[in-house]
Structure formats: C-alpha cells, structure tokens
C-alpha cells in the first residue's frame, strides 16, 4: 500500500468516533456481548442435528415457552469475558405465533439478535429514553432463566432486538 493510501486509511479510521457525543460511559457499555442469534425453523430436531454435525455445537438447554409460542433449543457457541454466546433455534408451537407468522412471511432464517446487558430494567429505561419504541415495558421470562425484553424492529434498523440479562450463576 502506498504512503498516501496508508495515510488516508489511517486518517479515516482515526476519525471514527468511539461513542456518540453526549452519551455517558454507562450508555456506551450497556451492551456487553452478543448473547445469541435467534433462528426460526420449521423442524427443531432437524436444525439441532444440522448445527451439531456441521458446527460441532452442543445443546445446553431446551424449553417450551408457551408465552412466546415456541419450542426452542440453545446451542453453546463460545464463552467470553462478558458471558457465553449461543445460537437459539426456534420452532413455532402453531402458525399464528410470532415465529410462525415470521416463517410464513420470510421463511427460515435469522429472526432476532439478543444482546447481553447487566441490567435489563436500566437498559430499557435508557434505550426508551432515546425514543426507541419498546415492545416490552418490563422484562419477562427468557431462555435459561434470563430476564429479557424486546425493542421494536422498525426503530432498530429492521432488526428485532432482544435485551438479555442472564440468570445469575
């Protein structure tokens, strides 16, 4: 790479802000990790077998969540300083659930992204204060005993976003 290009690339990266002006340090570190990627599927057992055989992932939790209308499996990906990350496979209990409707409209694939937070109540308050619409005003029960809440996808770039406060170890 020639000197001018190197200088231009370095200047470009040097000018990328690490935080939005006016945000507190607490707001910057609110998201601690990518907790999981939720993937909608038609056949949970088939997808579990695929992720186990293709990627070597192991199921660490299976649940039926009547409130959310899904059968789910959490497959462990990795551990990090802020906690573990997972692939969450979701099969609808029936076609009129949110995941069932998603499958009809979009087919199998990424349904949502779950971000780890230390305090889901504080995260909801802070994020709601920025104008992002909350699908959950207060936390509800999530996978593996976590407290969770969802943000409106239209306010988060079209991505259904879940905040996850893991169950204390």
mmCIF file of C-alpha atoms in Angstrom:
data_model
loop_
_atom_site.group_PDB
_atom_site.id
_atom_site.type_symbol
_atom_site.label_atom_id
_atom_site.label_comp_id
_atom_site.label_asym_id
_atom_site.label_seq_id
_atom_site.Cartn_x
_atom_site.Cartn_y
_atom_site.Cartn_z
ATOM 1 C CA UNK A 1 0.000 0.000 0.000
ATOM 2 C CA UNK A 2 1.470 3.368 -0.929
ATOM 3 C CA UNK A 3 2.092 6.071 1.663
ATOM 4 C CA UNK A 4 -0.826 8.319 0.585
ATOM 5 C CA UNK A 5 -3.333 5.472 0.723
ATOM 6 C CA UNK A 6 -1.980 4.318 4.099
ATOM 7 C CA UNK A 7 -2.250 7.875 5.444
ATOM 8 C CA UNK A 8 -5.814 8.207 4.077
ATOM 9 C CA UNK A 9 -6.930 4.870 5.580
ATOM 10 C CA UNK A 10 -5.312 5.730 8.918
ATOM 11 C CA UNK A 11 -6.992 9.135 8.945
ATOM 12 C CA UNK A 12 -10.324 7.528 8.079
ATOM 13 C CA UNK A 13 -10.145 5.116 10.983
ATOM 14 C CA UNK A 14 -8.804 7.780 13.325
ATOM 15 C CA UNK A 15 -11.902 9.904 12.617
ATOM 16 C CA UNK A 16 -14.411 7.197 13.503
ATOM 17 C CA UNK A 17 -15.969 8.196 16.823
ATOM 18 C CA UNK A 18 -15.988 5.545 19.517
ATOM 19 C CA UNK A 19 -19.143 6.982 21.029
ATOM 20 C CA UNK A 20 -21.824 9.475 20.251
ATOM 21 C CA UNK A 21 -21.087 12.902 21.783
ATOM 22 C CA UNK A 22 -23.103 13.468 24.938
ATOM 23 C CA UNK A 23 -23.582 9.794 25.818
ATOM 24 C CA UNK A 24 -22.417 8.698 29.220
ATOM 25 C CA UNK A 25 -19.898 5.887 29.679
ATOM 26 C CA UNK A 26 -22.736 3.743 31.082
ATOM 27 C CA UNK A 27 -24.687 4.103 27.834
ATOM 28 C CA UNK A 28 -21.653 3.057 25.809
ATOM 29 C CA UNK A 29 -21.065 -0.196 27.673
ATOM 30 C CA UNK A 30 -24.736 -1.096 28.114
ATOM 31 C CA UNK A 31 -24.464 -3.974 25.619
ATOM 32 C CA UNK A 32 -21.938 -6.445 26.963
ATOM 33 C CA UNK A 33 -21.932 -9.107 24.241
ATOM 34 C CA UNK A 34 -23.945 -10.771 21.537
ATOM 35 C CA UNK A 35 -25.845 -13.227 23.700
ATOM 36 C CA UNK A 36 -27.470 -15.161 20.882
ATOM 37 C CA UNK A 37 -28.774 -15.194 17.359
ATOM 38 C CA UNK A 38 -32.373 -16.440 17.189
ATOM 39 C CA UNK A 39 -33.084 -18.567 14.118
ATOM 40 C CA UNK A 40 -36.627 -19.513 13.109
ATOM 41 C CA UNK A 41 -37.037 -23.040 11.753
ATOM 42 C CA UNK A 42 -39.796 -25.443 10.739
ATOM 43 C CA UNK A 43 -38.265 -28.535 12.376
ATOM 44 C CA UNK A 44 -36.316 -28.036 15.598
ATOM 45 C CA UNK A 45 -34.871 -31.563 15.719
ATOM 46 C CA UNK A 46 -33.643 -31.346 12.125
ATOM 47 C CA UNK A 47 -31.930 -27.983 12.746
ATOM 48 C CA UNK A 48 -30.360 -29.189 16.004
ATOM 49 C CA UNK A 49 -28.866 -32.151 14.127
ATOM 50 C CA UNK A 50 -27.550 -29.793 11.424
ATOM 51 C CA UNK A 51 -25.869 -27.392 13.889
ATOM 52 C CA UNK A 52 -24.397 -30.292 15.876
ATOM 53 C CA UNK A 53 -22.993 -32.114 12.855
ATOM 54 C CA UNK A 54 -21.915 -29.069 10.839
ATOM 55 C CA UNK A 55 -20.534 -26.767 13.540
ATOM 56 C CA UNK A 56 -19.997 -29.111 16.493
ATOM 57 C CA UNK A 57 -22.327 -27.088 18.718
ATOM 58 C CA UNK A 58 -23.917 -28.697 21.771
ATOM 59 C CA UNK A 59 -27.442 -28.181 23.065
ATOM 60 C CA UNK A 60 -27.271 -26.729 26.569
ATOM 61 C CA UNK A 61 -30.971 -26.011 27.055
ATOM 62 C CA UNK A 62 -34.342 -26.991 25.617
ATOM 63 C CA UNK A 63 -37.569 -25.273 26.574
ATOM 64 C CA UNK A 64 -41.162 -24.825 25.542
ATOM 65 C CA UNK A 65 -42.125 -21.185 26.033
ATOM 66 C CA UNK A 66 -45.922 -21.045 25.860
ATOM 67 C CA UNK A 67 -45.947 -17.245 26.329
ATOM 68 C CA UNK A 68 -43.823 -16.768 23.199
ATOM 69 C CA UNK A 69 -45.363 -19.740 21.376
ATOM 70 C CA UNK A 70 -42.123 -21.617 20.655
ATOM 71 C CA UNK A 71 -40.135 -24.755 21.269
ATOM 72 C CA UNK A 72 -36.511 -23.743 21.480
ATOM 73 C CA UNK A 73 -33.009 -25.040 21.865
ATOM 74 C CA UNK A 74 -29.959 -23.065 22.941
ATOM 75 C CA UNK A 75 -26.688 -24.279 21.420
ATOM 76 C CA UNK A 76 -23.451 -23.095 23.018
ATOM 77 C CA UNK A 77 -21.040 -21.301 20.682
ATOM 78 C CA UNK A 78 -18.343 -19.809 22.915
ATOM 79 C CA UNK A 79 -17.518 -18.273 26.280
ATOM 80 C CA UNK A 80 -16.159 -14.764 26.613
ATOM 81 C CA UNK A 81 -15.286 -12.336 29.398
ATOM 82 C CA UNK A 82 -18.861 -10.983 29.483
ATOM 83 C CA UNK A 83 -20.534 -14.409 29.257
ATOM 84 C CA UNK A 84 -21.442 -17.131 26.812
ATOM 85 C CA UNK A 85 -22.895 -16.814 23.323
ATOM 86 C CA UNK A 86 -25.429 -19.111 21.701
ATOM 87 C CA UNK A 87 -27.450 -19.988 18.648
ATOM 88 C CA UNK A 88 -31.126 -20.150 19.609
ATOM 89 C CA UNK A 89 -33.262 -22.340 17.361
ATOM 90 C CA UNK A 90 -36.985 -21.539 17.435
ATOM 91 C CA UNK A 91 -39.848 -23.723 16.177
ATOM 92 C CA UNK A 92 -43.353 -22.252 16.477
ATOM 93 C CA UNK A 93 -45.947 -24.127 18.507
ATOM 94 C CA UNK A 94 -48.514 -23.142 15.876
ATOM 95 C CA UNK A 95 -48.704 -20.937 12.776
ATOM 96 C CA UNK A 96 -50.383 -17.943 14.450
ATOM 97 C CA UNK A 97 -47.472 -17.261 16.861
ATOM 98 C CA UNK A 98 -44.926 -14.521 16.086
ATOM 99 C CA UNK A 99 -42.330 -17.074 14.930
ATOM 100 C CA UNK A 100 -44.996 -18.971 12.959
ATOM 101 C CA UNK A 101 -46.021 -15.778 11.156
ATOM 102 C CA UNK A 102 -42.349 -14.947 10.540
ATOM 103 C CA UNK A 103 -41.810 -18.337 8.871
ATOM 104 C CA UNK A 104 -44.843 -17.865 6.605
ATOM 105 C CA UNK A 105 -43.735 -14.375 5.584
ATOM 106 C CA UNK A 106 -39.940 -14.794 5.359
ATOM 107 C CA UNK A 107 -39.104 -18.484 5.651
ATOM 108 C CA UNK A 108 -36.392 -19.966 7.827
ATOM 109 C CA UNK A 109 -33.570 -17.739 8.942
ATOM 110 C CA UNK A 110 -32.432 -15.098 11.394
ATOM 111 C CA UNK A 111 -35.393 -13.975 13.486
ATOM 112 C CA UNK A 112 -33.662 -11.734 16.044
ATOM 113 C CA UNK A 113 -30.418 -10.773 17.734
ATOM 114 C CA UNK A 114 -30.085 -10.959 21.517
ATOM 115 C CA UNK A 115 -27.604 -8.644 23.239
ATOM 116 C CA UNK A 116 -26.370 -9.233 26.763
ATOM 117 C CA UNK A 117 -26.908 -6.472 29.320
ATOM 118 C CA UNK A 118 -26.039 -6.308 33.010
ATOM 119 C CA UNK A 119 -29.397 -4.769 33.990
ATOM 120 C CA UNK A 120 -32.333 -5.165 31.603
ATOM 121 C CA UNK A 121 -34.540 -2.705 33.527
ATOM 122 C CA UNK A 122 -31.880 0.026 33.340
ATOM 123 C CA UNK A 123 -31.256 -0.795 29.665
ATOM 124 C CA UNK A 124 -34.981 -0.437 28.861
ATOM 125 C CA UNK A 125 -35.115 2.895 30.653
ATOM 126 C CA UNK A 126 -32.013 4.211 28.899
ATOM 127 C CA UNK A 127 -32.923 2.954 25.421
ATOM 128 C CA UNK A 128 -36.562 4.009 25.787
ATOM 129 C CA UNK A 129 -35.296 7.470 26.724
ATOM 130 C CA UNK A 130 -33.650 7.768 23.307
ATOM 131 C CA UNK A 131 -37.004 7.385 21.558
ATOM 132 C CA UNK A 132 -36.662 3.734 20.549
ATOM 133 C CA UNK A 133 -40.024 2.021 20.975
ATOM 134 C CA UNK A 134 -40.100 -0.855 23.448
ATOM 135 C CA UNK A 135 -42.107 -3.985 22.723
ATOM 136 C CA UNK A 136 -41.740 -4.850 26.412
ATOM 137 C CA UNK A 137 -42.124 -2.127 29.034
ATOM 138 C CA UNK A 138 -40.762 -4.508 31.660
ATOM 139 C CA UNK A 139 -38.735 -7.732 31.498
ATOM 140 C CA UNK A 140 -40.242 -11.164 31.031
ATOM 141 C CA UNK A 141 -39.002 -14.749 31.363
ATOM 142 C CA UNK A 142 -36.491 -15.835 28.745
ATOM 143 C CA UNK A 143 -34.364 -18.856 27.939
ATOM 144 C CA UNK A 144 -32.321 -20.459 30.692
ATOM 145 C CA UNK A 145 -33.904 -18.248 33.364
ATOM 146 C CA UNK A 146 -32.820 -14.946 31.790
ATOM 147 C CA UNK A 147 -34.788 -11.706 32.041
ATOM 148 C CA UNK A 148 -35.499 -10.401 28.548
ATOM 149 C CA UNK A 149 -37.175 -7.548 26.707
ATOM 150 C CA UNK A 150 -37.612 -6.713 23.026
ATOM 151 C CA UNK A 151 -37.164 -3.469 21.111
ATOM 152 C CA UNK A 152 -39.313 -2.521 18.112
ATOM 153 C CA UNK A 153 -37.543 -3.632 14.918
ATOM 154 C CA UNK A 154 -38.615 -0.540 12.964
ATOM 155 C CA UNK A 155 -36.584 1.587 15.376
ATOM 156 C CA UNK A 156 -33.509 -0.675 15.264
ATOM 157 C CA UNK A 157 -32.789 -0.835 11.536
ATOM 158 C CA UNK A 158 -35.360 -3.533 10.836
ATOM 159 C CA UNK A 159 -33.814 -5.979 13.325
ATOM 160 C CA UNK A 160 -35.911 -7.468 16.112
ATOM 161 C CA UNK A 161 -33.611 -6.820 19.070
ATOM 162 C CA UNK A 162 -33.702 -8.628 22.394
ATOM 163 C CA UNK A 163 -32.015 -7.460 25.583
ATOM 164 C CA UNK A 164 -30.870 -10.372 27.768
ATOM 165 C CA UNK A 165 -29.913 -10.239 31.426
ATOM 166 C CA UNK A 166 -28.547 -13.723 32.108
ATOM 167 C CA UNK A 167 -29.621 -15.582 35.211
ATOM 168 C CA UNK A 168 -27.022 -15.083 37.943
ATOM 169 C CA UNK A 169 -24.598 -18.002 38.149
#
